[in-house]
Amino acid sequence: AVLSLEKKITASGGKIFATNGEKADFQTTLKKCKEVGGSIATPRNPGENDAILYFVKNFNTYAYLGIKESLIPSNFQFLDGTQLSYANWHLNEPSGKGKEECVEMYTDGTWNDKKCNQNRLIVCQF
């Protein structure tokens, strides 16, 4: 069997982004990416955001990003605890005020805060 990677792998800024087309909740996405030696896709600039958007558009579904709400409601940070140096929030987002701790990417590339228990496209980075 030949490994088919068409529309399942792309690169930006020295990072490789990949998906298997499966969906999962946030915790499972973290686990699955770690199992394959990567981490959840985390856009740190417009180019990386576009690389993740490529999958979101191809599979016509949303994807979780490696960004979580800090202890301060509506204040989001990277999973390593550093402040966001890049953001692409949708108009009037984030709006969950502590009730939506995860971040998903819409099919237009903008971000929305969302509960972590939804199934979203698994996109990992390496």
C-alpha atoms as a printed R data frame, in Angstrom:
    type eleno elety resid chain resno       x      y      z
1   ATOM     1    CA   ALA     A     1   0.000  0.000  0.000
2   ATOM     2    CA   VAL     A     2   1.291  3.414 -0.956
3   ATOM     3    CA   LEU     A     3   1.028  6.112  1.696
4   ATOM     4    CA   SER     A     4  -1.313  8.742  0.310
5   ATOM     5    CA   LEU     A     5  -0.444 12.239  1.480
6   ATOM     6    CA   GLU     A     6  -2.243 14.236 -1.188
7   ATOM     7    CA   LYS     A     7  -3.971 17.199  0.491
8   ATOM     8    CA   LYS     A     8  -2.774 15.872  3.858
9   ATOM     9    CA   ILE     A     9   0.610 17.537  4.261
10  ATOM    10    CA   THR     A    10   1.916 21.076  3.782
11  ATOM    11    CA   ALA     A    11   4.746 23.242  5.093
12  ATOM    12    CA   SER     A    12   5.309 26.804  6.263
13  ATOM    13    CA   GLY     A    13   8.087 28.593  8.104
14  ATOM    14    CA   GLY     A    14  10.178 25.482  8.670
15  ATOM    15    CA   LYS     A    15   7.224 23.571 10.137
16  ATOM    16    CA   ILE     A    16   5.403 20.695  8.505
17  ATOM    17    CA   PHE     A    17   1.642 20.464  9.041
18  ATOM    18    CA   ALA     A    18  -0.263 17.228  8.487
19  ATOM    19    CA   THR     A    19  -3.693 15.675  8.986
20  ATOM    20    CA   ASN     A    20  -5.111 12.195  8.587
21  ATOM    21    CA   GLY     A    21  -8.554 13.643  7.956
22  ATOM    22    CA   GLU     A    22  -9.931 12.348 11.257
23  ATOM    23    CA   LYS     A    23 -11.775 14.422 13.836
24  ATOM    24    CA   ALA     A    24 -11.460 14.383 17.623
25  ATOM    25    CA   ASP     A    25 -11.968 16.516 20.704
26  ATOM    26    CA   PHE     A    26  -9.155 18.756 21.960
27  ATOM    27    CA   GLN     A    27  -7.575 16.299 24.453
28  ATOM    28    CA   THR     A    28  -7.610 13.452 21.914
29  ATOM    29    CA   THR     A    29  -6.080 15.754 19.280
30  ATOM    30    CA   LEU     A    30  -3.228 16.594 21.689
31  ATOM    31    CA   LYS     A    31  -2.691 12.884 22.375
32  ATOM    32    CA   LYS     A    32  -2.818 11.808 18.716
33  ATOM    33    CA   CYS     A    33  -0.326 14.485 17.632
34  ATOM    34    CA   LYS     A    34   2.048 13.521 20.468
35  ATOM    35    CA   GLU     A    35   1.778  9.817 19.522
36  ATOM    36    CA   VAL     A    36   3.120 10.577 16.026
37  ATOM    37    CA   GLY     A    37   5.958 12.759 17.328
38  ATOM    38    CA   GLY     A    38   4.363 16.148 16.742
39  ATOM    39    CA   SER     A    39   2.140 18.640 18.491
40  ATOM    40    CA   ILE     A    40  -1.206 20.271 17.762
41  ATOM    41    CA   ALA     A    41  -1.000 22.838 14.955
42  ATOM    42    CA   THR     A    42  -0.248 26.278 16.376
43  ATOM    43    CA   PRO     A    43  -0.136 29.224 13.963
44  ATOM    44    CA   ARG     A    44   2.411 31.838 15.005
45  ATOM    45    CA   ASN     A    45   2.178 33.946 11.838
46  ATOM    46    CA   PRO     A    46  -0.091 34.424  8.786
47  ATOM    47    CA   GLY     A    47   1.834 31.852  6.710
48  ATOM    48    CA   GLU     A    48   1.349 29.119  9.300
49  ATOM    49    CA   ASN     A    49  -2.301 30.126  9.676
50  ATOM    50    CA   ASP     A    50  -2.696 29.674  5.900
51  ATOM    51    CA   ALA     A    51  -1.016 26.238  6.063
52  ATOM    52    CA   ILE     A    52  -3.616 25.066  8.602
53  ATOM    53    CA   LEU     A    53  -6.400 26.808  6.655
54  ATOM    54    CA   TYR     A    54  -5.434 24.661  3.641
55  ATOM    55    CA   PHE     A    55  -6.692 21.556  5.516
56  ATOM    56    CA   VAL     A    56  -9.706 23.302  7.029
57  ATOM    57    CA   LYS     A    57 -10.832 24.308  3.524
58  ATOM    58    CA   ASN     A    58  -9.986 20.947  1.897
59  ATOM    59    CA   PHE     A    59 -11.945 18.968  4.478
60  ATOM    60    CA   ASN     A    60 -14.564 21.734  4.832
61  ATOM    61    CA   THR     A    61 -14.516 21.530  8.619
62  ATOM    62    CA   TYR     A    62 -13.058 23.381 11.597
63  ATOM    63    CA   ALA     A    63  -9.817 22.457 13.399
64  ATOM    64    CA   TYR     A    64  -8.590 23.044 16.939
65  ATOM    65    CA   LEU     A    65  -5.449 25.147 17.386
66  ATOM    66    CA   GLY     A    66  -2.710 24.901 20.023
67  ATOM    67    CA   ILE     A    67  -4.087 27.883 21.931
68  ATOM    68    CA   LYS     A    68  -5.998 27.876 25.235
69  ATOM    69    CA   GLU     A    69  -7.635 30.375 27.517
70  ATOM    70    CA   SER     A    70  -5.437 31.432 30.425
71  ATOM    71    CA   LEU     A    71  -6.711 31.718 33.990
72  ATOM    72    CA   ILE     A    72  -7.919 35.203 33.007
73  ATOM    73    CA   PRO     A    73 -11.218 34.865 31.048
74  ATOM    74    CA   SER     A    74 -11.011 35.949 27.384
75  ATOM    75    CA   ASN     A    75  -7.179 36.052 27.596
76  ATOM    76    CA   PHE     A    76  -5.686 33.358 25.363
77  ATOM    77    CA   GLN     A    77  -2.128 32.019 25.188
78  ATOM    78    CA   PHE     A    78  -0.047 29.348 23.498
79  ATOM    79    CA   LEU     A    79  -0.034 25.956 25.231
80  ATOM    80    CA   ASP     A    80   3.463 26.649 26.606
81  ATOM    81    CA   GLY     A    81   1.995 29.581 28.531
82  ATOM    82    CA   THR     A    82   3.461 32.359 26.373
83  ATOM    83    CA   GLN     A    83   1.266 35.222 25.214
84  ATOM    84    CA   LEU     A    84  -0.058 35.229 21.656
85  ATOM    85    CA   SER     A    85   2.363 37.028 19.360
86  ATOM    86    CA   TYR     A    86  -0.069 36.510 16.469
87  ATOM    87    CA   ALA     A    87  -3.867 36.253 16.458
88  ATOM    88    CA   ASN     A    88  -6.566 36.054 13.813
89  ATOM    89    CA   TRP     A    89  -9.816 36.282 15.776
90  ATOM    90    CA   HIS     A    90 -13.172 36.355 13.990
91  ATOM    91    CA   LEU     A    91 -15.189 39.543 14.490
92  ATOM    92    CA   ASN     A    92 -16.436 39.828 18.112
93  ATOM    93    CA   GLU     A    93 -14.348 36.840 19.250
94  ATOM    94    CA   PRO     A    94 -13.266 35.569 21.703
95  ATOM    95    CA   SER     A    95 -16.705 35.651 23.290
96  ATOM    96    CA   GLY     A    96 -16.902 32.693 25.703
97  ATOM    97    CA   LYS     A    97 -15.784 34.641 28.787
98  ATOM    98    CA   GLY     A    98 -14.266 31.599 30.498
99  ATOM    99    CA   LYS     A    99 -16.797 29.059 29.241
100 ATOM   100    CA   GLU     A   100 -15.009 28.352 25.929
101 ATOM   101    CA   GLU     A   101 -11.393 27.475 26.691
102 ATOM   102    CA   CYS     A   102 -10.217 26.102 23.338
103 ATOM   103    CA   VAL     A   103  -9.728 27.782 19.956
104 ATOM   104    CA   GLU     A   104 -10.939 26.517 16.595
105 ATOM   105    CA   MET     A   105 -10.212 27.763 13.091
106 ATOM   106    CA   TYR     A   106 -13.168 28.616 10.854
107 ATOM   107    CA   THR     A   107 -13.131 27.825  7.124
108 ATOM   108    CA   ASP     A   108 -12.179 31.465  6.420
109 ATOM   109    CA   GLY     A   109  -9.033 31.171  8.568
110 ATOM   110    CA   THR     A   110 -10.324 33.251 11.468
111 ATOM   111    CA   TRP     A   111 -10.442 31.947 15.037
112 ATOM   112    CA   ASN     A   112 -13.256 31.331 17.497
113 ATOM   113    CA   ASP     A   113 -13.132 30.334 21.158
114 ATOM   114    CA   LYS     A   114 -14.989 27.048 21.604
115 ATOM   115    CA   LYS     A   115 -15.696 24.359 24.175
116 ATOM   116    CA   CYS     A   116 -13.010 21.647 24.116
117 ATOM   117    CA   ASN     A   117 -15.399 18.694 23.770
118 ATOM   118    CA   GLN     A   118 -16.381 19.191 20.106
119 ATOM   119    CA   ASN     A   119 -14.939 16.968 17.380
120 ATOM   120    CA   ARG     A   120 -12.682 18.968 15.073
121 ATOM   121    CA   LEU     A   121 -10.159 18.066 12.350
122 ATOM   122    CA   ILE     A   122  -6.888 16.771 13.781
123 ATOM   123    CA   VAL     A   123  -4.018 18.902 12.398
124 ATOM   124    CA   CYS     A   124  -0.521 18.322 13.787
125 ATOM   125    CA   GLN     A   125   2.755 20.150 13.287
126 ATOM   126    CA   PHE     A   126   6.301 18.789 13.165
